[in-house]
mmCIF file of C-alpha atoms in Angstrom:
data_model
loop_
_atom_site.group_PDB
_atom_site.id
_atom_site.type_symbol
_atom_site.label_atom_id
_atom_site.label_comp_id
_atom_site.label_asym_id
_atom_site.label_seq_id
_atom_site.Cartn_x
_atom_site.Cartn_y
_atom_site.Cartn_z
ATOM 1 C CA MET A 1 -0.118 -0.402 0.348
ATOM 2 C CA ASN A 2 1.719 3.586 -1.052
ATOM 3 C CA ASN A 3 1.426 5.790 1.444
ATOM 4 C CA SER A 4 2.769 8.663 0.223
ATOM 5 C CA TYR A 5 0.665 11.967 -0.675
ATOM 6 C CA PRO A 6 0.426 13.127 -3.933
ATOM 7 C CA LYS A 7 2.450 15.538 -5.481
ATOM 8 C CA THR A 8 0.159 18.057 -5.169
ATOM 9 C CA VAL A 9 -0.867 17.996 -1.406
ATOM 10 C CA LEU A 10 3.274 18.283 -0.835
ATOM 11 C CA ALA A 11 3.199 21.351 -2.930
ATOM 12 C CA ALA A 12 0.502 22.482 -0.511
ATOM 13 C CA ILE A 13 1.890 21.845 2.249
ATOM 14 C CA LEU A 14 5.540 22.989 1.079
ATOM 15 C CA THR A 15 4.017 26.687 0.093
ATOM 16 C CA SER A 16 1.970 26.673 3.193
ATOM 17 C CA ILE A 17 5.078 26.286 5.656
ATOM 18 C CA VAL A 18 7.298 29.260 3.189
ATOM 19 C CA LEU A 19 4.096 31.659 3.188
ATOM 20 C CA SER A 20 3.635 30.952 7.183
ATOM 21 C CA GLY A 21 7.604 31.708 7.440
ATOM 22 C CA CYS A 22 7.120 35.064 5.008
ATOM 23 C CA ASN A 23 4.606 36.215 7.220
ATOM 24 C CA ALA A 24 5.983 35.498 10.257
ATOM 25 C CA ASN A 25 8.776 37.259 8.741
ATOM 26 C CA ALA A 26 6.860 40.081 7.838
ATOM 27 C CA SER A 27 5.119 40.432 11.685
ATOM 28 C CA LYS A 28 8.468 40.887 13.013
ATOM 29 C CA GLN A 29 9.411 43.650 10.911
ATOM 30 C CA GLN A 30 6.052 45.221 11.085
ATOM 31 C CA VAL A 31 6.574 44.902 15.071
ATOM 32 C CA ALA A 32 10.061 46.196 14.760
ATOM 33 C CA LYS A 33 9.197 49.099 12.620
ATOM 34 C CA ASN A 34 6.205 50.161 14.898
ATOM 35 C CA THR A 35 8.324 50.063 17.895
ATOM 36 C CA HIS A 36 10.805 52.461 16.414
ATOM 37 C CA SER A 37 7.827 54.856 15.161
ATOM 38 C CA SER A 38 6.646 54.685 18.812
ATOM 39 C CA LYS A 39 10.415 55.287 20.302
ATOM 40 C CA TYR A 40 11.197 58.566 18.727
ATOM 41 C CA VAL A 41 7.150 59.820 18.654
ATOM 42 C CA THR A 42 6.886 59.403 22.625
ATOM 43 C CA THR A 43 10.522 61.305 22.743
ATOM 44 C CA PHE A 44 9.149 63.804 20.573
ATOM 45 C CA LEU A 45 6.139 64.824 22.461
ATOM 46 C CA SER A 46 7.784 64.097 25.515
ATOM 47 C CA LEU A 47 9.657 66.921 25.246
ATOM 48 C CA HIS A 48 7.154 69.400 23.792
ATOM 49 C CA GLN A 49 5.079 68.105 27.086
ATOM 50 C CA LYS A 50 8.124 68.849 29.405
ATOM 51 C CA TYR A 51 9.259 72.727 28.581
ATOM 52 C CA CYS A 52 6.000 73.285 25.422
ATOM 53 C CA GLU A 53 2.960 72.559 27.657
ATOM 54 C CA LYS A 54 4.062 73.915 30.870
ATOM 55 C CA LYS A 55 2.368 77.445 32.102
ATOM 56 C CA TYR A 56 4.632 80.226 31.761
ATOM 57 C CA PRO A 57 3.769 83.816 32.627
ATOM 58 C CA SER A 58 5.974 85.302 29.534
ATOM 59 C CA SER A 59 8.093 84.523 26.704
ATOM 60 C CA SER A 60 10.938 85.643 28.707
ATOM 61 C CA SER A 61 10.307 83.125 31.378
ATOM 62 C CA LEU A 62 10.509 80.331 28.850
ATOM 63 C CA MET A 63 12.926 81.215 27.212
ATOM 64 C CA GLN A 64 14.964 81.563 30.941
ATOM 65 C CA THR A 65 13.639 78.013 31.348
ATOM 66 C CA LEU A 66 14.886 76.912 28.402
ATOM 67 C CA LYS A 67 18.313 78.721 28.865
ATOM 68 C CA THR A 68 19.162 77.219 32.543
ATOM 69 C CA ALA A 69 17.574 73.115 31.099
ATOM 70 C CA SER A 70 20.910 70.868 31.262
ATOM 71 C CA SER A 71 19.265 68.749 29.412
ATOM 72 C CA LEU A 72 19.093 71.430 26.837
ATOM 73 C CA LYS A 73 22.138 73.248 25.084
ATOM 74 C CA PRO A 74 22.282 75.987 22.490
ATOM 75 C CA ALA A 75 21.999 74.309 18.907
ATOM 76 C CA ASP A 76 24.465 75.255 16.556
ATOM 77 C CA ASN A 77 23.901 77.311 13.658
ATOM 78 C CA PHE A 78 20.195 78.471 15.249
ATOM 79 C CA GLU A 79 19.436 81.727 17.219
ATOM 80 C CA GLY A 80 17.387 81.023 20.244
ATOM 81 C CA VAL A 81 16.913 77.502 19.560
ATOM 82 C CA TYR A 82 17.917 74.396 22.064
ATOM 83 C CA GLU A 83 18.463 70.978 21.562
ATOM 84 C CA VAL A 84 19.083 67.565 22.816
ATOM 85 C CA LYS A 85 20.380 64.692 21.150
ATOM 86 C CA ILE A 86 18.267 61.300 22.337
ATOM 87 C CA ASN A 87 19.561 57.675 20.268
ATOM 88 C CA ASN A 88 21.686 60.356 17.840
ATOM 89 C CA VAL A 89 18.382 62.178 16.962
ATOM 90 C CA SER A 90 18.764 66.338 17.457
ATOM 91 C CA PHE A 91 15.067 67.659 19.328
ATOM 92 C CA ALA A 92 14.684 70.764 19.507
ATOM 93 C CA VAL A 93 12.799 73.446 21.427
ATOM 94 C CA SER A 94 12.505 77.034 20.543
ATOM 95 C CA PRO A 95 10.751 80.108 21.977
ATOM 96 C CA GLU A 96 8.589 82.135 19.893
ATOM 97 C CA GLU A 97 7.122 85.593 20.684
ATOM 98 C CA ASP A 98 3.433 83.971 20.738
ATOM 99 C CA GLY A 99 4.158 80.633 21.790
ATOM 100 C CA CYS A 100 6.633 77.589 21.864
ATOM 101 C CA THR A 101 7.788 74.924 18.970
ATOM 102 C CA THR A 102 9.370 71.661 19.433
ATOM 103 C CA ASP A 103 10.990 70.028 16.045
ATOM 104 C CA VAL A 104 12.729 67.490 14.471
ATOM 105 C CA MET A 105 14.264 66.992 11.173
ATOM 106 C CA LEU A 106 11.990 63.126 10.486
ATOM 107 C CA LYS A 107 14.527 61.597 8.271
ATOM 108 C CA GLU A 108 17.942 60.839 9.756
ATOM 109 C CA ASN A 109 20.389 58.671 8.048
ATOM 110 C CA ASN A 110 18.082 57.666 5.430
ATOM 111 C CA GLN A 111 15.427 56.641 8.436
ATOM 112 C CA LEU A 112 12.016 57.752 8.675
ATOM 113 C CA LEU A 113 11.367 58.404 12.706
ATOM 114 C CA PHE A 114 7.930 58.384 12.286
ATOM 115 C CA THR A 115 4.757 59.337 10.041
ATOM 116 C CA PHE A 116 2.200 61.541 10.441
ATOM 117 C CA GLU A 117 -0.157 58.905 11.134
ATOM 118 C CA ASP A 118 1.558 58.170 13.759
ATOM 119 C CA ILE A 119 1.858 61.642 15.416
ATOM 120 C CA ASN A 120 -1.573 62.365 14.443
ATOM 121 C CA SER A 121 -2.727 59.358 16.371
ATOM 122 C CA GLU A 122 -0.216 59.715 19.638
ATOM 123 C CA LEU A 123 -1.808 63.294 20.011
ATOM 124 C CA LEU A 124 -5.145 61.985 19.844
ATOM 125 C CA LYS A 125 -4.608 59.294 22.215
ATOM 126 C CA LYS A 126 -3.215 61.995 24.618
ATOM 127 C CA GLY A 127 -6.353 64.158 24.611
ATOM 128 C CA TYR A 128 -5.854 66.485 21.817
ATOM 129 C CA ILE A 129 -8.680 67.670 20.049
ATOM 130 C CA GLU A 130 -8.865 68.241 16.349
ATOM 131 C CA THR A 131 -10.137 71.353 15.131
ATOM 132 C CA GLY A 132 -10.355 72.607 11.298
ATOM 133 C CA GLU A 133 -9.208 71.619 8.378
ATOM 134 C CA VAL A 134 -5.994 69.596 7.392
ATOM 135 C CA VAL A 135 -4.853 72.282 5.085
ATOM 136 C CA SER A 136 -2.217 71.612 2.717
ATOM 137 C CA ARG A 137 0.490 74.421 1.818
ATOM 138 C CA GLN A 138 3.471 75.413 -0.069
ATOM 139 C CA ASP A 139 6.845 76.246 1.935
ATOM 140 C CA LEU A 140 10.835 76.594 1.992
ATOM 141 C CA ALA A 141 13.259 73.457 2.687
ATOM 142 C CA ILE A 142 16.220 74.259 4.241
ATOM 143 C CA ASP A 143 18.208 74.360 0.754
ATOM 144 C CA GLN A 144 15.325 77.034 -0.633
ATOM 145 C CA SER A 145 13.633 73.996 -2.596
ATOM 146 C CA ARG A 146 9.771 74.290 -2.720
ATOM 147 C CA LEU A 147 7.714 71.445 -1.058
ATOM 148 C CA THR A 148 4.559 70.903 0.249
ATOM 149 C CA ILE A 149 3.355 70.316 4.126
ATOM 150 C CA ILE A 150 0.070 69.737 5.632
ATOM 151 C CA GLU A 151 -0.935 71.874 9.046
ATOM 152 C CA LYS A 152 -3.220 70.395 11.240
ATOM 153 C CA LYS A 153 -4.544 71.927 14.601
ATOM 154 C CA TYR A 154 -5.219 70.645 18.060
ATOM 155 C CA ILE A 155 -6.885 72.223 20.925
ATOM 156 C CA SER A 156 -4.725 70.611 24.039
ATOM 157 C CA PRO A 157 -5.522 68.967 26.955
ATOM 158 C CA SER A 158 -5.008 72.551 28.476
ATOM 159 C CA GLY A 159 -7.164 74.307 25.955
ATOM 160 C CA GLU A 160 -3.981 75.871 24.023
ATOM 161 C CA VAL A 161 -4.139 76.371 20.308
ATOM 162 C CA THR A 162 -1.493 73.637 18.625
ATOM 163 C CA VAL A 163 -0.316 73.420 15.130
ATOM 164 C CA LEU A 164 1.418 70.899 13.458
ATOM 165 C CA ASN A 165 3.331 71.140 10.613
ATOM 166 C CA PHE A 166 4.095 68.061 8.735
ATOM 167 C CA PRO A 167 6.292 67.654 5.380
ATOM 168 C CA LEU A 168 5.191 65.248 2.910
ATOM 169 C CA GLU A 169 8.095 65.219 0.930
ATOM 170 C CA LYS A 170 11.822 65.970 1.500
ATOM 171 C CA LYS A 171 12.038 64.924 5.277
ATOM 172 C CA ASP A 172 15.636 65.226 5.273
ATOM 173 C CA LYS A 173 15.135 69.154 4.569
ATOM 174 C CA TYR A 174 12.494 70.417 6.494
ATOM 175 C CA TYR A 175 12.124 70.505 10.275
ATOM 176 C CA MET A 176 8.520 69.168 11.371
ATOM 177 C CA THR A 177 7.408 71.459 13.957
ATOM 178 C CA LEU A 178 4.775 71.453 16.931
ATOM 179 C CA PHE A 179 3.791 74.954 17.706
ATOM 180 C CA VAL A 180 1.492 75.985 20.918
ATOM 181 C CA GLU A 181 0.487 79.348 21.443
ATOM 182 C CA LYS A 182 1.002 80.848 24.613
ATOM 183 C CA PHE A 183 1.707 84.180 25.108
ATOM 184 C CA SER A 184 -1.231 85.883 22.528
ATOM 185 C CA GLY A 185 -2.319 88.743 24.855
ATOM 186 C CA GLU A 186 1.139 89.243 25.426
ATOM 187 C CA LYS A 187 2.094 89.993 21.879
ATOM 188 C CA LEU A 188 -1.508 92.181 21.374
ATOM 189 C CA LYS A 189 -0.454 94.631 24.307
ATOM 190 C CA LYS A 190 2.928 94.880 22.430
ATOM 191 C CA LYS A 191 1.330 95.427 18.988
ATOM 192 C CA GLU A 192 -0.831 97.885 21.080
ATOM 193 C CA SER A 193 1.981 99.476 22.631
ATOM 194 C CA PHE A 194 3.851 100.048 19.243
ATOM 195 C CA TYR A 195 0.722 101.550 17.428
ATOM 196 C CA GLU A 196 -0.093 103.925 20.479
ATOM 197 C CA THR A 197 3.820 104.924 20.470
ATOM 198 C CA LEU A 198 3.087 105.593 16.245
ATOM 199 C CA LYS A 199 -0.186 107.791 17.876
ATOM 200 C CA MET A 200 2.021 110.077 20.165
ATOM 201 C CA ALA A 201 4.793 110.305 17.616
ATOM 202 C CA ALA A 202 2.393 111.613 14.671
ATOM 203 C CA ILE A 203 0.714 114.627 17.142
#
């Protein structure tokens, strides 16, 4: 009696084994990719939370905090920008007249740190609320070439307007930024003071 399987059955079994191996490898690669993205998104947002989400009485107070932070140092060739290197990636925080910005170059050594979907998903998990539509616009890269970015607005858990600018291309030539508006009242007062000075000068 011949107990051997027909050739077609054996071929099907072998194919199934090979495909299972391929699927297992693909799953491992996906897990590794997700872990990689999650690590950098978490690092970026932790830095933003530590410095930009804090309450400050004024923009000068924010500036002083960044100047004296032991984990930050002034960024080379960028005035008023403070950076920290984590896993050989430079993350930066900069005080603005009307808020605070955290940024990172998304592509380092030909490796993408994370996608728009990654950071958008993480912001929503942290309690940010989407507001308005995603806007696409043109901007300039660090080499002065043009590129397309998408801009998305959120309301942070503490009620502050937060804007994400994410490049759709040239991710190694444009800093992705997350800006939080903090001192709009202070900026308005300065503007009013400036106009008042102009009026007085005209009299």
